[in-house]
PDB file of C-alpha atoms in Angstrom:
ATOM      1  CA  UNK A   1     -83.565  66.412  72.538  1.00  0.00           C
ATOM      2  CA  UNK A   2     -86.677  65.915  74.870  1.00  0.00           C
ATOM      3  CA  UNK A   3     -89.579  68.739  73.819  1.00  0.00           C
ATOM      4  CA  UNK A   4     -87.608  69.306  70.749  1.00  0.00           C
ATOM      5  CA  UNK A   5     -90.603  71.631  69.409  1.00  0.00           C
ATOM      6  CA  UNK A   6     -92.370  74.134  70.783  1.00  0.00           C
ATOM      7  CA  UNK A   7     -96.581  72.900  72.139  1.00  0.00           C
ATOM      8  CA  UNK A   8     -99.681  74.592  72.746  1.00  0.00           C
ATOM      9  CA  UNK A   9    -102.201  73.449  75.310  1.00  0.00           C
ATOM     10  CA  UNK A  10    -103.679  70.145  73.650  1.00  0.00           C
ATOM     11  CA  UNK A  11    -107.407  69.391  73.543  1.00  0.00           C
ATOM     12  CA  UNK A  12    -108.770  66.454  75.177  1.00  0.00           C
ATOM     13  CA  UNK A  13    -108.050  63.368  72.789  1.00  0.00           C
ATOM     14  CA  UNK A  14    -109.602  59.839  72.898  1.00  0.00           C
ATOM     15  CA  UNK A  15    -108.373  57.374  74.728  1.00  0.00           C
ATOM     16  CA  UNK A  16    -107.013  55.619  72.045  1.00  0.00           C
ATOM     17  CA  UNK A  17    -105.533  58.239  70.207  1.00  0.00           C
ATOM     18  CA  UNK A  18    -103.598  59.219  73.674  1.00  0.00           C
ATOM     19  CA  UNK A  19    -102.328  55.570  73.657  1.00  0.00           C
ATOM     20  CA  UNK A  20    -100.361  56.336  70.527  1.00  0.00           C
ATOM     21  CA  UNK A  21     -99.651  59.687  71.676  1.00  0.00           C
ATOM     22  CA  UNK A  22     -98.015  58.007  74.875  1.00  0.00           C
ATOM     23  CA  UNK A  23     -95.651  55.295  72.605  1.00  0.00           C
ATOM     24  CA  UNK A  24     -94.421  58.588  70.306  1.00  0.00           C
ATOM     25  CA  UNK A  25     -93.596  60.186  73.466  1.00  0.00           C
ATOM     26  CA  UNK A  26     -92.213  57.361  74.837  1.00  0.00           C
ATOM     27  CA  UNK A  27     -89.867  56.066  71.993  1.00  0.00           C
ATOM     28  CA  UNK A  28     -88.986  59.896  71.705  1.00  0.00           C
ATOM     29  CA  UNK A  29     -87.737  60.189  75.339  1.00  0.00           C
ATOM     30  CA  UNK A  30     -85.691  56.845  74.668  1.00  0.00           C
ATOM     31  CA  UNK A  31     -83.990  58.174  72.160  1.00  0.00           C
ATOM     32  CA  UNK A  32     -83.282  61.963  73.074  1.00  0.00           C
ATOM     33  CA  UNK A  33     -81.105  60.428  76.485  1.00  0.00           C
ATOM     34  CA  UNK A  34     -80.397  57.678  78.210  1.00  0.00           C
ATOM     35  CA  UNK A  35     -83.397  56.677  80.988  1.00  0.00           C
ATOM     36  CA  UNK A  36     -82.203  57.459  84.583  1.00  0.00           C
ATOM     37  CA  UNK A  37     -82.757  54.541  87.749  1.00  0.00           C
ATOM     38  CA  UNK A  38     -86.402  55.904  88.208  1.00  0.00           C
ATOM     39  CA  UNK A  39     -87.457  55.432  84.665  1.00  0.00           C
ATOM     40  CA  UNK A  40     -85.726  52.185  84.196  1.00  0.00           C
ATOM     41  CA  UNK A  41     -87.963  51.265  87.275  1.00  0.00           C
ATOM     42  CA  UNK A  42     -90.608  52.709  86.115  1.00  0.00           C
ATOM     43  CA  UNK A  43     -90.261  50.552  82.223  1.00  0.00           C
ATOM     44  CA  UNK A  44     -90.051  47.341  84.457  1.00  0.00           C
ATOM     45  CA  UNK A  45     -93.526  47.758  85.043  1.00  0.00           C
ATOM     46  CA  UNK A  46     -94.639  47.703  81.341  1.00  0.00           C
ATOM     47  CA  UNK A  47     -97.055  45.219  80.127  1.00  0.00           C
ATOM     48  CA  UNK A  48     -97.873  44.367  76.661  1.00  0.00           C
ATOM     49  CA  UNK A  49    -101.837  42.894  75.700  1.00  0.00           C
ATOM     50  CA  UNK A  50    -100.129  40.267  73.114  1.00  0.00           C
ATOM     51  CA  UNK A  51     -99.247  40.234  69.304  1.00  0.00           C
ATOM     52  CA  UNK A  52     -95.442  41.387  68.070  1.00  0.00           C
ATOM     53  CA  UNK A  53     -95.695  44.740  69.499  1.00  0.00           C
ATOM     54  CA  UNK A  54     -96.908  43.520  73.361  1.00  0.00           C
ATOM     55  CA  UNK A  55     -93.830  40.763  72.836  1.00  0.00           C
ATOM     56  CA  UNK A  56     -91.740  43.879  72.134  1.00  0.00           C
ATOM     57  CA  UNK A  57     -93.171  46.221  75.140  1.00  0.00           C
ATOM     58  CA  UNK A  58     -92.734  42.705  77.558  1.00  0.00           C
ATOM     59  CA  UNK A  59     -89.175  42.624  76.303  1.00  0.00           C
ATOM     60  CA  UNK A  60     -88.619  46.244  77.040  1.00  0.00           C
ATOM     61  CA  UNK A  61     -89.794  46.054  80.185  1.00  0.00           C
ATOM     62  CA  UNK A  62     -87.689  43.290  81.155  1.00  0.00           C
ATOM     63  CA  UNK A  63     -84.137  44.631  79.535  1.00  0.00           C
ATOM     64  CA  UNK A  64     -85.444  47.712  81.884  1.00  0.00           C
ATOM     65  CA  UNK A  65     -84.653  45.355  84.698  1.00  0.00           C
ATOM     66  CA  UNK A  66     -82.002  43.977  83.996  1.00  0.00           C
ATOM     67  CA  UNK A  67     -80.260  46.759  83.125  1.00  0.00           C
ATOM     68  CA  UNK A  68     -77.816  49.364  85.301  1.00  0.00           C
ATOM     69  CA  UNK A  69     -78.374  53.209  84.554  1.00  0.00           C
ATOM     70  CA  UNK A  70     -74.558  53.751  84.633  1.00  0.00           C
ATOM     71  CA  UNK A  71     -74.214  50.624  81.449  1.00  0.00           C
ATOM     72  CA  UNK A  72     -77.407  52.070  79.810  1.00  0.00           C
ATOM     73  CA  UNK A  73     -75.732  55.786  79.886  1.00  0.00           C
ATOM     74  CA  UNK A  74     -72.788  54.323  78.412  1.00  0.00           C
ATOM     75  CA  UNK A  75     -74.182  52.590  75.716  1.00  0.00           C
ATOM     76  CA  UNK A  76     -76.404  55.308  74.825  1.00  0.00           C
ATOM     77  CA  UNK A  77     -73.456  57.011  74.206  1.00  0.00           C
ATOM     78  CA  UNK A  78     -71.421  54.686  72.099  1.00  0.00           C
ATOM     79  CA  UNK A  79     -74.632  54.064  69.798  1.00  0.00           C
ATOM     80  CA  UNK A  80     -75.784  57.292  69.242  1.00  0.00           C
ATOM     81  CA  UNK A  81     -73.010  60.180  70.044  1.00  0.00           C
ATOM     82  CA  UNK A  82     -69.815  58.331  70.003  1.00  0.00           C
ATOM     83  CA  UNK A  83     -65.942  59.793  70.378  1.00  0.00           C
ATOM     84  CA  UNK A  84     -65.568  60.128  66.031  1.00  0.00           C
ATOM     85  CA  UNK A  85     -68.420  58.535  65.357  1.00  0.00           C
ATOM     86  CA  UNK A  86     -71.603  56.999  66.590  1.00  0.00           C
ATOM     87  CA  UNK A  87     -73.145  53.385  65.933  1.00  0.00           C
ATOM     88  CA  UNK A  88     -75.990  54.817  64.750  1.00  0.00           C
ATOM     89  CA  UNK A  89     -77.006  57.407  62.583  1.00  0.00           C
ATOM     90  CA  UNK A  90     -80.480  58.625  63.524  1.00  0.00           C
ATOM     91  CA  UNK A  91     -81.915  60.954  60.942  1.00  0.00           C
ATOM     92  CA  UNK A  92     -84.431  60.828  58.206  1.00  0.00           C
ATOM     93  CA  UNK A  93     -81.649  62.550  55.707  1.00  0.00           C
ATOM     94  CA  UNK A  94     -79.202  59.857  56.327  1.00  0.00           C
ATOM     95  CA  UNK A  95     -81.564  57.093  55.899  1.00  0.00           C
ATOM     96  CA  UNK A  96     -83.029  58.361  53.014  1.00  0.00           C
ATOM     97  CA  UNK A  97     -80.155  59.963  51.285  1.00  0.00           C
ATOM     98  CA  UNK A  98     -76.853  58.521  52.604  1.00  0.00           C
ATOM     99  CA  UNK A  99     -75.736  62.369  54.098  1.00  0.00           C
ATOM    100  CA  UNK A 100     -77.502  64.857  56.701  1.00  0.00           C
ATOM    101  CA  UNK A 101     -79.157  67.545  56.277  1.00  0.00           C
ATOM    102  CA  UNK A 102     -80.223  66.647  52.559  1.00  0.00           C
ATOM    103  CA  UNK A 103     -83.405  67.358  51.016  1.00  0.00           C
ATOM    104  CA  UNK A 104     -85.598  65.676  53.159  1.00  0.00           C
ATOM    105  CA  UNK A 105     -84.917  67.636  55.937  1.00  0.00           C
ATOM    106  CA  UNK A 106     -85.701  70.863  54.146  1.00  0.00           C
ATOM    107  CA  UNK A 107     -89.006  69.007  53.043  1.00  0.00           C
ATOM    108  CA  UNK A 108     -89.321  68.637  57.178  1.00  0.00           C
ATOM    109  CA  UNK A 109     -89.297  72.233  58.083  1.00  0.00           C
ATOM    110  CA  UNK A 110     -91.597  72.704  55.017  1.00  0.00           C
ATOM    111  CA  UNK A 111     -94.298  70.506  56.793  1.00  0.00           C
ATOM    112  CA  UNK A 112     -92.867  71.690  59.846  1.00  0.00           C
ATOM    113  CA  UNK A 113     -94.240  75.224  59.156  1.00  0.00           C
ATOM    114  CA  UNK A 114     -97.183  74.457  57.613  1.00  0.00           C
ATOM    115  CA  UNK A 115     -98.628  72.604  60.698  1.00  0.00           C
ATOM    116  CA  UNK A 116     -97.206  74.713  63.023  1.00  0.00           C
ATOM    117  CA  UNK A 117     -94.677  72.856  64.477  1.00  0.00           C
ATOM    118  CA  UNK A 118     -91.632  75.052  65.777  1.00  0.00           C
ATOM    119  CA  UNK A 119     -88.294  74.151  66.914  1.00  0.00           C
ATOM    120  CA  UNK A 120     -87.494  73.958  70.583  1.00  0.00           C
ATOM    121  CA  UNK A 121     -85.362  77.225  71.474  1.00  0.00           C
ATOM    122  CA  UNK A 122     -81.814  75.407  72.453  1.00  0.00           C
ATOM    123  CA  UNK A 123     -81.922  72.434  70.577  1.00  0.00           C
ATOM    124  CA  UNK A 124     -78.777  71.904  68.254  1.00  0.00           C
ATOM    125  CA  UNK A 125     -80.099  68.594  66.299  1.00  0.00           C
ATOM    126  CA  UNK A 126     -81.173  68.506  63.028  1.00  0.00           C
ATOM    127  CA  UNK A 127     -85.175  68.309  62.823  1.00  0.00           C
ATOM    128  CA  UNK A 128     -85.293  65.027  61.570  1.00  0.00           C
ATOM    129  CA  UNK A 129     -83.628  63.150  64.500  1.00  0.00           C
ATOM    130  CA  UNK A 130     -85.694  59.733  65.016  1.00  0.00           C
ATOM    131  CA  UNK A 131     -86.389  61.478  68.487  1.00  0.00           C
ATOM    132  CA  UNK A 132     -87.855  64.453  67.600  1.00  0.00           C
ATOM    133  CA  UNK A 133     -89.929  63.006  64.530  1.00  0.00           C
ATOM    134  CA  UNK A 134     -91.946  60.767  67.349  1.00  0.00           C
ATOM    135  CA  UNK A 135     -92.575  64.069  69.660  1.00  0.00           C
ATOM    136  CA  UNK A 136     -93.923  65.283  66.552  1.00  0.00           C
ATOM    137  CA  UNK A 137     -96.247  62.811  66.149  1.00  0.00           C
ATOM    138  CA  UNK A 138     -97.195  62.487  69.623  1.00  0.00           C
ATOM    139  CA  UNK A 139     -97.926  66.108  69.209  1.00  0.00           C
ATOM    140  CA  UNK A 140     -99.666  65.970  65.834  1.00  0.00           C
ATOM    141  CA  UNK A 141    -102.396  63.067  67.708  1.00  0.00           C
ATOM    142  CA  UNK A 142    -102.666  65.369  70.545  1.00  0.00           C
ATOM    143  CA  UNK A 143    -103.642  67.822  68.333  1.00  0.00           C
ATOM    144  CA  UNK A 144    -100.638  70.663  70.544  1.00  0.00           C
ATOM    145  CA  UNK A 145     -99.579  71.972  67.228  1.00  0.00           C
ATOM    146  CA  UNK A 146    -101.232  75.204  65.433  1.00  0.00           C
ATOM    147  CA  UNK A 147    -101.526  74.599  61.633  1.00  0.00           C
ATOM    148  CA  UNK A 148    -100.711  78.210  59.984  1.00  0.00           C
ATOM    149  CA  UNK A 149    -104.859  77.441  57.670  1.00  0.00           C
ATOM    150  CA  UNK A 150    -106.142  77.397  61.022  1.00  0.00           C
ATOM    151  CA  UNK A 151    -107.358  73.724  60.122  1.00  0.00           C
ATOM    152  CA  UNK A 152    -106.906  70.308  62.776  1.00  0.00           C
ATOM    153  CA  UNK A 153    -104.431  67.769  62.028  1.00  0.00           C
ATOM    154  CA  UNK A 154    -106.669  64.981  61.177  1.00  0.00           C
ATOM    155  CA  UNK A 155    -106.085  61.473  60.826  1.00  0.00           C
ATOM    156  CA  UNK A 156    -105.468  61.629  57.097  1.00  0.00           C
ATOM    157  CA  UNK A 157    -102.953  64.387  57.601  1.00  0.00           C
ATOM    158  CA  UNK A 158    -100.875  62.528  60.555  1.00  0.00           C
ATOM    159  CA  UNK A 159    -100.731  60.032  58.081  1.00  0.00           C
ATOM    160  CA  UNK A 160     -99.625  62.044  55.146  1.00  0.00           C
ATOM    161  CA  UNK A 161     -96.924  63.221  57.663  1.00  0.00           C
ATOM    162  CA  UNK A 162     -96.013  59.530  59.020  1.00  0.00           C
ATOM    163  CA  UNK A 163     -95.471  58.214  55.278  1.00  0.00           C
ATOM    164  CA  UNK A 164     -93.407  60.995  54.272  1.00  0.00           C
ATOM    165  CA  UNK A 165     -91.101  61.847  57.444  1.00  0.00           C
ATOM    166  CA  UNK A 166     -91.587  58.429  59.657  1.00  0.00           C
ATOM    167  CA  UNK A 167     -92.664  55.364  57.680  1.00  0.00           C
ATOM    168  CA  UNK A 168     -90.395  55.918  54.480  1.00  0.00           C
ATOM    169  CA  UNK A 169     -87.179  54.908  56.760  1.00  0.00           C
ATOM    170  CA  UNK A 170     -87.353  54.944  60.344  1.00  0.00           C
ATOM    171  CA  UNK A 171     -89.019  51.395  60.715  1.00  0.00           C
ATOM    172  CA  UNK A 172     -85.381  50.501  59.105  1.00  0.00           C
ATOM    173  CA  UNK A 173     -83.191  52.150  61.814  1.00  0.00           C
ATOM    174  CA  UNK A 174     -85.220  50.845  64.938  1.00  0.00           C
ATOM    175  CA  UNK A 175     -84.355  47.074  62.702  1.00  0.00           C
ATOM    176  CA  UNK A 176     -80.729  48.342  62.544  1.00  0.00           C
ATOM    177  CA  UNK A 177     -80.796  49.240  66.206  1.00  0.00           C
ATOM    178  CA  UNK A 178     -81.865  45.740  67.171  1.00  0.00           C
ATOM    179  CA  UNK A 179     -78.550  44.425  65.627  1.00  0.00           C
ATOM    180  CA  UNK A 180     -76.316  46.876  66.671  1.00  0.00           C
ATOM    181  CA  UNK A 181     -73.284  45.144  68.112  1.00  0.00           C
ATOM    182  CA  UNK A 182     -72.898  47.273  71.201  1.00  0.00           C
ATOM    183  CA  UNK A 183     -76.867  47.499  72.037  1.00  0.00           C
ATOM    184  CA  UNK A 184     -78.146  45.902  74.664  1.00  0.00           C
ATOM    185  CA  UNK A 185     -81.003  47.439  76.626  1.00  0.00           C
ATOM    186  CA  UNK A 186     -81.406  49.215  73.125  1.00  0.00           C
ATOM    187  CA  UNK A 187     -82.439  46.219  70.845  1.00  0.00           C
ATOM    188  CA  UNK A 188     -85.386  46.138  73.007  1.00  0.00           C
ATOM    189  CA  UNK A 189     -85.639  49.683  72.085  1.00  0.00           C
ATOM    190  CA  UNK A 190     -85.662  48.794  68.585  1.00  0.00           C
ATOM    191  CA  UNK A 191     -88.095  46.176  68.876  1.00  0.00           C
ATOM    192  CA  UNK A 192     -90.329  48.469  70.253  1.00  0.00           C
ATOM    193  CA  UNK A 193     -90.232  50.762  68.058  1.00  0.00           C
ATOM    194  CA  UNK A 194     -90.420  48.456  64.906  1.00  0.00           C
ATOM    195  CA  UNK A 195     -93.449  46.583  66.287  1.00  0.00           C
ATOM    196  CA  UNK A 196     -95.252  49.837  67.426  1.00  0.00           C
ATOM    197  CA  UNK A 197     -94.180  51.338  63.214  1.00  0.00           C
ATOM    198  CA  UNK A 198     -95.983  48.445  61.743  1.00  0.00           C
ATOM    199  CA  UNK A 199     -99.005  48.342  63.640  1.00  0.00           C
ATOM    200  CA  UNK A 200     -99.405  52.257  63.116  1.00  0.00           C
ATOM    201  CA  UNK A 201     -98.797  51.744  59.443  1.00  0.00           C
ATOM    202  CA  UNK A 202    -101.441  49.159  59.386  1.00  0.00           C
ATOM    203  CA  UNK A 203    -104.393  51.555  60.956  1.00  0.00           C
ATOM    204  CA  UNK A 204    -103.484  54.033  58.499  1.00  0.00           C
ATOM    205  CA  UNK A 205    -104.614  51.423  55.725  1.00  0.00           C
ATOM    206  CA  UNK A 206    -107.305  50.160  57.303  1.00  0.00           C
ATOM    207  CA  UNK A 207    -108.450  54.239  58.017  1.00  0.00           C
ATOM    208  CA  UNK A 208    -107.930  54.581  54.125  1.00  0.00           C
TER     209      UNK A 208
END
């Protein structure tokens, strides 16, 4: 599901605001397909500057090598696609409602369309997939997406759109993917992406 929504030619962000961008785009890749030899490689070089989230982004980079691409593939698979079934279930419907494709998907492509976000021509996955939720919001920072008022997505409106689409569940499943029985480079995964939750949820109250 990589680039599951269409971009426009983002306008030069500050630095900070591009780190975020890059752990959205990050935890999205992660989750759209299983990382190849050259990006395992390339996570073994990941470094975290302390506190729960670097723990998480040192423990990422380390599963990252010790890991095999052919193992990782595999249990990609068995968590998240599965032969009658996956592990996982990674969509904000399912989290919040117990069934896909439930109301808060259609409140999704409400949102979606109001801040210009459109779907990727190709992709087959529901829009609230864990994976395509973080390219949004990688987008939304990077300030690629086209709001139909003509307005910026400020820092108040990524927020609006983290609480409603990211924060109200998906800080659960990356906790549920830590524990899954068959995860292994994946709990690190999950770690990440719990740590990096929290400490976004926290700068949106301290912007407040």
């Amino acid at each position: 599901m990589s680039r599951a929504v269409d971009h426009t030619v983002p306008p030069a962000v500050a630095e900070e605001e591009l780190l975020r961008a890059q752990v959205y785009t990050l935890l999205a890749r992660l989750l759209s397909r299983a990382p190849d030899a050259d990006f395992l490689s390339a996570l073994s070089g990941v470094a975290g500057e302390g506190g729960e989230f670097g723990a998480a982004l040192n423990q990422l980079a380390e599963a990252a090598r010790d890991s095999d691409p052919a193992a990782v593939e595999e249990e990609f698979t068995t968590l998240f696609i599965g032969v009658g079934g996956s592990e996982r279930t990674p969509y904000g419907s399912y989290y919040l409602t117990g069934f896909l494709n439930e109301k808060p998907l259609a409140e999704l492509r409400v949102d979606m369309a109001r801040l210009g976000i459109a779907r990727a021509d190709g992709v087959t996955e529901p829009e609230d997939h864990i994976a395509a939720l973080c390219e949004m919001m990688a987008g939304l920072i990077g300030g690629e997406f086209a709001p139909e008022d003509g307005g910026t997505v400020d820092l108040e409106a990524q927020r609006a759109f983290f609480d409603r689409h990211v924060g109200s569940w998906a800080g659960r499943f990356f906790a549920d993917l830590e524990t899954s029985p068959s995860a292994r480079f994946y709990r690190a995964v999950g770690a990440v992406g719990r740590g990096f939750l929290a400490v976004e949820a926290r700068a949106f109250d301290l912007a407040a």
